């Protein structure tokens, strides 16, 4: 008897090689237009699918999960962060959830460094003067930024990505400080010459640059709250390539406007794709560098993510535990 292929609904356009392989292996329903699905379309997908492959742009909440069909067994997220999925509600309903860890670590860490450099060295502002035809020639006192070597970098979240940022930053001459739920292994600390801060508050008050690299969970929502942001030095720079929700965006914006901190580099926002007008104005004034959630946006990374999804779906469908299963107690 020929086994029926599982129906796999993919919510967004994935790289061609990934889609081709998925179509060979599964009864795959693609989204060639790449238009994000509405909640009603997502509900319909959940009724049809054996496996749903969503992305960060799909909100798979408890209400939606309640409407899933009996066939749905697996939510194989195309992405590392699973804050778009109510994992507890999914597991309660007997669904398995997987993600794609490990394959976007280097790309995201690279983008973190790019933002640190962009803000400290005024890269975007400088580039703009050329394209705007405003450059009148070199001057000894014009377009000066801040040297990053010798500065203190405080990494909030020392997981895979945090450590990859630390490795890069160390080679740029930054001293590495970090706050994490758990202190990392002594060998890792030693190799990075990293200082562990049990108190996030105390670390924030002493850093030149703060990089957010932890996942967004209920425990990290507004981890950089108004109170904590106010602990930062006026010369501090904040960089976020994790999730917008981890920082109180409104307070950060107000502090940037008031000059209470020196700058920010943001790849993520609290209500994507909406970016507050005030932040846009600050970007035009050269105070912040804003990117459209592109930390993991490399051809290689997106193919690797797709391969991870395929392995997770295939392993699950073959009756085994998928390698990247996510459980509520991991969050
Ligand atoms: C992805 C990300 O592009 O994987 C993550 O957690 O933040 C991004 O880099 C996105 O999540 C894909 O769903």
Tab-separated table of C-alpha atoms and ligand atoms in Angstrom:
chain	number	residue	atom	x	y	z
A	1	UNK	CA	0.000	0.000	0.000
A	2	UNK	CA	1.321	3.445	-0.925
A	3	UNK	CA	1.396	5.711	2.109
A	4	UNK	CA	-0.379	9.005	1.595
A	5	UNK	CA	1.943	11.984	1.633
A	6	UNK	CA	1.231	14.461	4.454
A	7	UNK	CA	-0.388	17.743	3.513
A	8	UNK	CA	2.118	20.450	4.385
A	9	UNK	CA	0.868	24.031	4.210
A	10	UNK	CA	3.619	26.641	3.906
A	11	UNK	CA	2.449	30.140	4.772
A	12	UNK	CA	5.094	32.185	2.906
A	13	UNK	CA	7.292	31.894	-0.181
A	14	UNK	CA	10.451	29.925	0.696
A	15	UNK	CA	13.649	29.618	-1.388
A	16	UNK	CA	13.045	27.657	-4.599
A	17	UNK	CA	15.294	24.722	-3.675
A	18	UNK	CA	13.458	24.324	-0.393
A	19	UNK	CA	10.043	24.424	-2.035
A	20	UNK	CA	11.136	21.949	-4.737
A	21	UNK	CA	12.375	19.448	-2.145
A	22	UNK	CA	9.258	19.886	-0.032
A	23	UNK	CA	7.078	19.204	-3.065
A	24	UNK	CA	9.035	16.005	-3.788
A	25	UNK	CA	8.627	14.736	-0.247
A	26	UNK	CA	5.215	15.980	0.827
A	27	UNK	CA	1.841	17.040	-0.540
A	28	UNK	CA	2.982	20.637	-0.195
A	29	UNK	CA	0.690	23.661	-0.559
A	30	UNK	CA	2.836	26.680	-1.352
A	31	UNK	CA	2.140	30.375	-1.119
A	32	UNK	CA	3.645	31.540	-4.408
A	33	UNK	CA	2.355	35.092	-4.010
A	34	UNK	CA	4.088	35.393	-0.588
A	35	UNK	CA	1.207	37.540	0.697
A	36	UNK	CA	0.929	37.094	4.486
A	37	UNK	CA	-2.157	35.056	5.420
A	38	UNK	CA	-5.028	36.649	7.328
A	39	UNK	CA	-6.175	34.991	10.576
A	40	UNK	CA	-9.119	33.508	8.628
A	41	UNK	CA	-6.765	32.087	5.995
A	42	UNK	CA	-4.528	30.708	8.694
A	43	UNK	CA	-7.529	29.050	10.357
A	44	UNK	CA	-8.398	27.468	7.020
A	45	UNK	CA	-4.793	26.259	6.645
A	46	UNK	CA	-4.924	24.695	10.104
A	47	UNK	CA	-8.108	22.839	9.153
A	48	UNK	CA	-6.565	21.437	5.963
A	49	UNK	CA	-3.017	20.638	6.985
A	50	UNK	CA	-1.268	17.690	8.582
A	51	UNK	CA	1.676	20.008	9.034
A	52	UNK	CA	1.754	23.807	9.113
A	53	UNK	CA	4.969	25.652	8.267
A	54	UNK	CA	4.500	29.209	9.545
A	55	UNK	CA	6.913	32.109	9.932
A	56	UNK	CA	7.309	35.027	12.302
A	57	UNK	CA	4.560	36.896	10.414
A	58	UNK	CA	1.877	34.350	11.382
A	59	UNK	CA	0.220	34.629	14.781
A	60	UNK	CA	-0.677	31.081	15.786
A	61	UNK	CA	-2.517	31.841	19.019
A	62	UNK	CA	-4.668	29.648	21.259
A	63	UNK	CA	-7.876	30.766	19.546
A	64	UNK	CA	-6.517	29.685	16.177
A	65	UNK	CA	-5.175	26.397	17.518
A	66	UNK	CA	-8.669	25.577	18.844
A	67	UNK	CA	-9.913	25.677	15.258
A	68	UNK	CA	-7.300	23.208	13.972
A	69	UNK	CA	-8.518	20.128	12.152
A	70	UNK	CA	-8.012	16.629	13.549
A	71	UNK	CA	-5.324	15.968	10.964
A	72	UNK	CA	-3.014	18.692	12.190
A	73	UNK	CA	-0.134	17.115	14.095
A	74	UNK	CA	2.890	19.335	13.627
A	75	UNK	CA	3.694	23.042	13.500
A	76	UNK	CA	7.172	23.235	11.955
A	77	UNK	CA	8.129	26.884	12.339
A	78	UNK	CA	10.407	28.388	9.687
A	79	UNK	CA	12.345	30.427	12.227
A	80	UNK	CA	14.225	30.147	15.467
A	81	UNK	CA	12.000	32.293	17.690
A	82	UNK	CA	8.621	30.700	18.423
A	83	UNK	CA	6.977	33.709	20.043
A	84	UNK	CA	4.551	33.748	17.095
A	85	UNK	CA	3.123	30.446	18.354
A	86	UNK	CA	1.276	29.697	21.579
A	87	UNK	CA	3.417	26.627	22.226
A	88	UNK	CA	1.605	25.702	25.450
A	89	UNK	CA	-1.796	25.726	23.695
A	90	UNK	CA	-0.380	23.698	20.805
A	91	UNK	CA	1.155	21.064	23.054
A	92	UNK	CA	-2.051	20.902	25.114
A	93	UNK	CA	-3.860	20.026	21.940
A	94	UNK	CA	-1.394	17.242	21.254
A	95	UNK	CA	0.531	19.081	18.563
A	96	UNK	CA	4.282	18.980	18.158
A	97	UNK	CA	6.102	22.267	17.573
A	98	UNK	CA	9.573	22.583	16.026
A	99	UNK	CA	11.856	25.489	15.096
A	100	UNK	CA	15.107	26.052	13.187
A	101	UNK	CA	17.868	26.800	15.711
A	102	UNK	CA	21.571	27.044	15.023
A	103	UNK	CA	21.509	27.939	11.335
A	104	UNK	CA	20.962	31.684	11.692
A	105	UNK	CA	23.405	32.261	14.524
A	106	UNK	CA	26.303	33.654	12.484
A	107	UNK	CA	24.123	35.770	10.206
A	108	UNK	CA	22.308	37.359	13.137
A	109	UNK	CA	25.561	37.952	15.006
A	110	UNK	CA	27.048	39.559	11.880
A	111	UNK	CA	24.073	41.902	11.660
A	112	UNK	CA	24.470	42.785	15.328
A	113	UNK	CA	28.048	43.850	14.657
A	114	UNK	CA	26.913	45.722	11.552
A	115	UNK	CA	24.441	47.703	13.665
A	116	UNK	CA	26.975	48.382	16.410
A	117	UNK	CA	29.390	49.737	13.817
A	118	UNK	CA	26.688	51.560	11.882
A	119	UNK	CA	25.553	53.489	14.942
A	120	UNK	CA	28.947	54.099	16.523
A	121	UNK	CA	30.630	55.071	13.230
A	122	UNK	CA	27.626	56.826	11.626
A	123	UNK	CA	27.792	54.579	8.565
A	124	UNK	CA	24.263	55.189	7.245
A	125	UNK	CA	24.418	58.914	7.932
A	126	UNK	CA	27.720	59.194	6.091
A	127	UNK	CA	26.517	57.152	3.126
A	128	UNK	CA	23.439	59.347	2.924
A	129	UNK	CA	25.467	62.535	2.528
A	130	UNK	CA	26.964	61.091	-0.654
A	131	UNK	CA	23.736	59.886	-2.252
A	132	UNK	CA	22.048	63.169	-1.258
A	133	UNK	CA	24.859	65.094	-2.966
A	134	UNK	CA	25.661	66.831	0.341
A	135	UNK	CA	29.320	65.892	0.682
A	136	UNK	CA	31.516	68.912	0.190
A	137	UNK	CA	34.839	67.249	0.981
A	138	UNK	CA	36.925	65.851	3.815
A	139	UNK	CA	37.228	67.740	7.042
A	140	UNK	CA	39.150	66.859	10.215
A	141	UNK	CA	36.203	67.467	12.501
A	142	UNK	CA	33.288	66.281	10.403
A	143	UNK	CA	31.223	63.039	10.732
A	144	UNK	CA	33.071	61.889	13.808
A	145	UNK	CA	31.753	58.796	15.534
A	146	UNK	CA	32.901	56.787	18.512
A	147	UNK	CA	35.660	54.182	18.528
A	148	UNK	CA	34.327	50.791	19.550
A	149	UNK	CA	37.651	49.213	20.573
A	150	UNK	CA	38.115	49.449	24.309
A	151	UNK	CA	34.416	49.916	24.997
A	152	UNK	CA	32.240	47.666	27.172
A	153	UNK	CA	29.611	45.553	25.435
A	154	UNK	CA	26.802	44.158	27.585
A	155	UNK	CA	25.081	41.185	25.968
A	156	UNK	CA	21.587	40.429	27.221
A	157	UNK	CA	21.109	36.705	26.550
A	158	UNK	CA	24.226	34.590	26.169
A	159	UNK	CA	22.842	31.715	24.110
A	160	UNK	CA	24.127	30.678	20.708
A	161	UNK	CA	23.646	34.117	19.134
A	162	UNK	CA	24.895	36.049	22.176
A	163	UNK	CA	28.086	33.988	22.200
A	164	UNK	CA	28.569	34.469	18.453
A	165	UNK	CA	28.248	38.235	19.003
A	166	UNK	CA	30.752	38.027	21.865
A	167	UNK	CA	33.306	36.195	19.675
A	168	UNK	CA	33.067	38.851	16.996
A	169	UNK	CA	33.024	41.773	19.411
A	170	UNK	CA	36.069	40.474	21.260
A	171	UNK	CA	38.052	40.511	18.039
A	172	UNK	CA	36.986	44.141	17.528
A	173	UNK	CA	38.559	44.946	20.899
A	174	UNK	CA	35.386	45.286	22.934
A	175	UNK	CA	35.324	43.913	26.453
A	176	UNK	CA	32.558	41.373	26.891
A	177	UNK	CA	29.974	41.497	29.668
A	178	UNK	CA	26.784	39.489	29.791
A	179	UNK	CA	23.612	38.782	31.665
A	180	UNK	CA	21.859	35.468	31.197
A	181	UNK	CA	19.361	33.351	33.080
A	182	UNK	CA	22.150	30.887	33.721
A	183	UNK	CA	25.849	31.594	33.860
A	184	UNK	CA	27.560	29.962	30.871
A	185	UNK	CA	30.258	27.285	31.236
A	186	UNK	CA	33.539	28.491	32.722
A	187	UNK	CA	35.404	27.474	29.541
A	188	UNK	CA	33.157	29.682	27.393
A	189	UNK	CA	33.549	32.633	29.774
A	190	UNK	CA	37.283	32.167	29.777
A	191	UNK	CA	37.596	31.967	25.985
A	192	UNK	CA	35.534	35.137	25.597
A	193	UNK	CA	37.108	36.819	28.627
A	194	UNK	CA	33.502	37.558	29.511
A	195	UNK	CA	32.273	39.023	32.769
A	196	UNK	CA	28.996	37.626	34.087
A	197	UNK	CA	26.529	40.005	35.706
A	198	UNK	CA	23.947	38.350	37.875
A	199	UNK	CA	22.193	41.722	38.096
A	200	UNK	CA	20.988	43.036	34.739
A	201	UNK	CA	20.402	46.439	36.359
A	202	UNK	CA	23.999	46.754	37.458
A	203	UNK	CA	25.310	45.669	34.084
A	204	UNK	CA	23.129	48.123	32.165
A	205	UNK	CA	24.341	51.035	34.278
A	206	UNK	CA	27.957	50.377	33.322
A	207	UNK	CA	27.877	49.497	29.606
A	208	UNK	CA	28.845	51.570	26.555
A	209	UNK	CA	26.913	49.304	24.192
A	210	UNK	CA	24.045	46.952	25.025
A	211	UNK	CA	23.052	44.189	22.632
A	212	UNK	CA	19.787	42.293	23.046
A	213	UNK	CA	20.175	38.647	22.044
A	214	UNK	CA	17.665	36.727	24.137
A	215	UNK	CA	14.437	35.125	22.893
A	216	UNK	CA	11.107	36.859	23.409
A	217	UNK	CA	9.125	34.931	26.004
A	218	UNK	CA	6.613	36.085	28.632
A	219	UNK	CA	9.604	36.444	30.979
A	220	UNK	CA	11.557	38.729	28.613
A	221	UNK	CA	8.689	40.965	27.471
A	222	UNK	CA	9.932	44.521	28.182
A	223	UNK	CA	12.970	43.108	29.956
A	224	UNK	CA	14.487	46.460	29.049
A	225	UNK	CA	11.663	48.283	30.782
A	226	UNK	CA	11.401	52.047	31.282
A	227	UNK	CA	13.010	51.661	34.696
A	228	UNK	CA	15.923	49.637	33.335
A	229	UNK	CA	16.436	51.844	30.265
A	230	UNK	CA	16.809	54.801	32.604
A	231	UNK	CA	19.809	53.072	34.179
A	232	UNK	CA	21.760	53.412	30.914
A	233	UNK	CA	24.523	55.977	30.567
A	234	UNK	CA	23.777	58.998	28.319
A	235	UNK	CA	26.613	57.840	26.025
A	236	UNK	CA	25.171	54.305	25.672
A	237	UNK	CA	24.100	52.670	22.430
A	238	UNK	CA	21.383	49.969	22.345
A	239	UNK	CA	21.272	47.337	19.612
A	240	UNK	CA	18.439	44.853	19.134
A	241	UNK	CA	18.447	41.993	16.631
A	242	UNK	CA	16.241	39.727	18.763
A	243	UNK	CA	12.638	40.878	19.168
A	244	UNK	CA	11.125	44.331	19.493
A	245	UNK	CA	8.964	43.263	22.421
A	246	UNK	CA	12.010	42.832	24.671
A	247	UNK	CA	12.529	46.615	24.825
A	248	UNK	CA	9.972	49.199	25.884
A	249	UNK	CA	10.090	50.874	22.459
A	250	UNK	CA	8.160	53.969	23.490
A	251	UNK	CA	10.495	54.745	26.372
A	252	UNK	CA	13.554	54.008	24.241
A	253	UNK	CA	12.257	56.443	21.629
A	254	UNK	CA	11.595	59.154	24.210
A	255	UNK	CA	15.069	58.719	25.676
A	256	UNK	CA	16.654	58.988	22.229
A	257	UNK	CA	14.667	62.155	21.531
A	258	UNK	CA	15.723	63.655	24.846
A	259	UNK	CA	19.376	62.679	24.372
A	260	UNK	CA	19.257	60.443	27.450
A	261	UNK	CA	21.049	57.757	25.437
A	262	UNK	CA	23.343	58.264	22.465
A	263	UNK	CA	21.883	56.009	19.805
A	264	UNK	CA	20.230	52.757	18.830
A	265	UNK	CA	20.453	50.145	16.104
A	266	UNK	CA	17.199	48.263	15.692
A	267	UNK	CA	16.471	45.362	13.365
A	268	UNK	CA	13.235	44.488	15.149
A	269	UNK	CA	10.215	46.421	16.429
A	270	UNK	CA	7.380	45.929	18.864
A	271	UNK	CA	4.599	45.989	16.267
A	272	UNK	CA	6.224	44.885	13.000
A	273	UNK	CA	6.016	45.988	10.289
A	274	UNK	CA	4.911	49.242	11.945
A	275	UNK	CA	7.777	51.506	12.909
A	276	UNK	CA	6.830	54.521	15.044
A	277	UNK	CA	7.080	57.849	13.232
A	278	UNK	CA	9.258	59.222	15.993
A	279	UNK	CA	11.825	56.505	15.342
A	280	UNK	CA	11.729	57.321	11.636
A	281	UNK	CA	12.406	60.965	12.457
A	282	UNK	CA	15.306	59.954	14.698
A	283	UNK	CA	16.690	57.821	11.862
A	284	UNK	CA	16.526	60.795	9.505
A	285	UNK	CA	18.369	62.852	12.109
A	286	UNK	CA	21.078	60.172	12.220
A	287	UNK	CA	20.401	59.145	15.823
A	288	UNK	CA	19.305	55.607	15.088
A	289	UNK	CA	19.864	52.989	12.422
A	290	UNK	CA	16.764	51.001	11.540
A	291	UNK	CA	16.653	47.756	9.573
A	292	UNK	CA	13.599	45.757	8.448
A	293	UNK	CA	14.059	42.507	10.474
A	294	UNK	CA	16.826	41.194	8.222
A	295	UNK	CA	19.208	39.691	10.789
A	296	UNK	CA	18.985	36.197	9.300
A	297	UNK	CA	18.318	37.319	5.731
A	298	UNK	CA	21.021	35.524	3.756
A	299	UNK	CA	20.468	33.106	0.870
A	300	UNK	CA	22.452	30.461	2.722
A	301	UNK	CA	20.636	30.966	6.006
A	302	UNK	CA	17.181	30.757	4.501
A	303	UNK	CA	18.071	27.534	2.649
A	304	UNK	CA	19.519	26.063	5.858
A	305	UNK	CA	16.335	27.032	7.709
A	306	UNK	CA	14.271	25.307	5.021
A	307	UNK	CA	16.399	22.178	5.286
A	308	UNK	CA	15.835	22.150	9.034
A	309	UNK	CA	12.089	22.385	8.475
A	310	UNK	CA	12.249	19.472	6.028
A	311	UNK	CA	14.233	17.291	8.450
A	312	UNK	CA	11.797	18.093	11.244
A	313	UNK	CA	8.746	17.270	9.120
A	314	UNK	CA	10.281	14.124	7.639
A	315	UNK	CA	11.522	12.787	10.981
A	316	UNK	CA	8.145	13.434	12.564
A	317	UNK	CA	6.270	11.806	9.704
A	318	UNK	CA	8.559	8.777	9.917
A	319	UNK	CA	7.351	8.340	13.484
A	320	UNK	CA	10.356	9.721	15.342
A	321	UNK	CA	10.913	12.697	17.575
A	322	UNK	CA	11.988	15.642	15.367
A	323	UNK	CA	15.407	17.089	16.246
A	324	UNK	CA	14.168	20.600	16.970
A	325	UNK	CA	11.098	19.949	19.089
A	326	UNK	CA	10.110	22.928	21.273
A	327	UNK	CA	8.373	22.352	24.596
A	328	UNK	CA	6.747	25.027	26.773
A	329	UNK	CA	9.259	24.473	29.582
A	330	UNK	CA	12.119	25.393	27.222
A	331	UNK	CA	10.781	28.917	26.834
B	1	LIG	C1	13.492	34.877	10.875
B	1	LIG	C2	14.026	35.333	13.314
B	1	LIG	O1	13.677	35.530	9.697
B	1	LIG	O2	14.229	32.991	13.271
B	1	LIG	C3	13.977	33.986	13.918
B	1	LIG	O3	13.665	33.907	15.113
B	1	LIG	O4	13.912	36.273	13.982
B	1	LIG	C4	14.205	35.663	11.907
B	1	LIG	O5	15.535	35.916	11.670
B	1	LIG	C5	12.030	34.716	11.112
B	1	LIG	O6	11.720	34.408	12.406
B	1	LIG	C6	11.445	33.685	10.213
B	1	LIG	O7	10.214	33.201	10.674
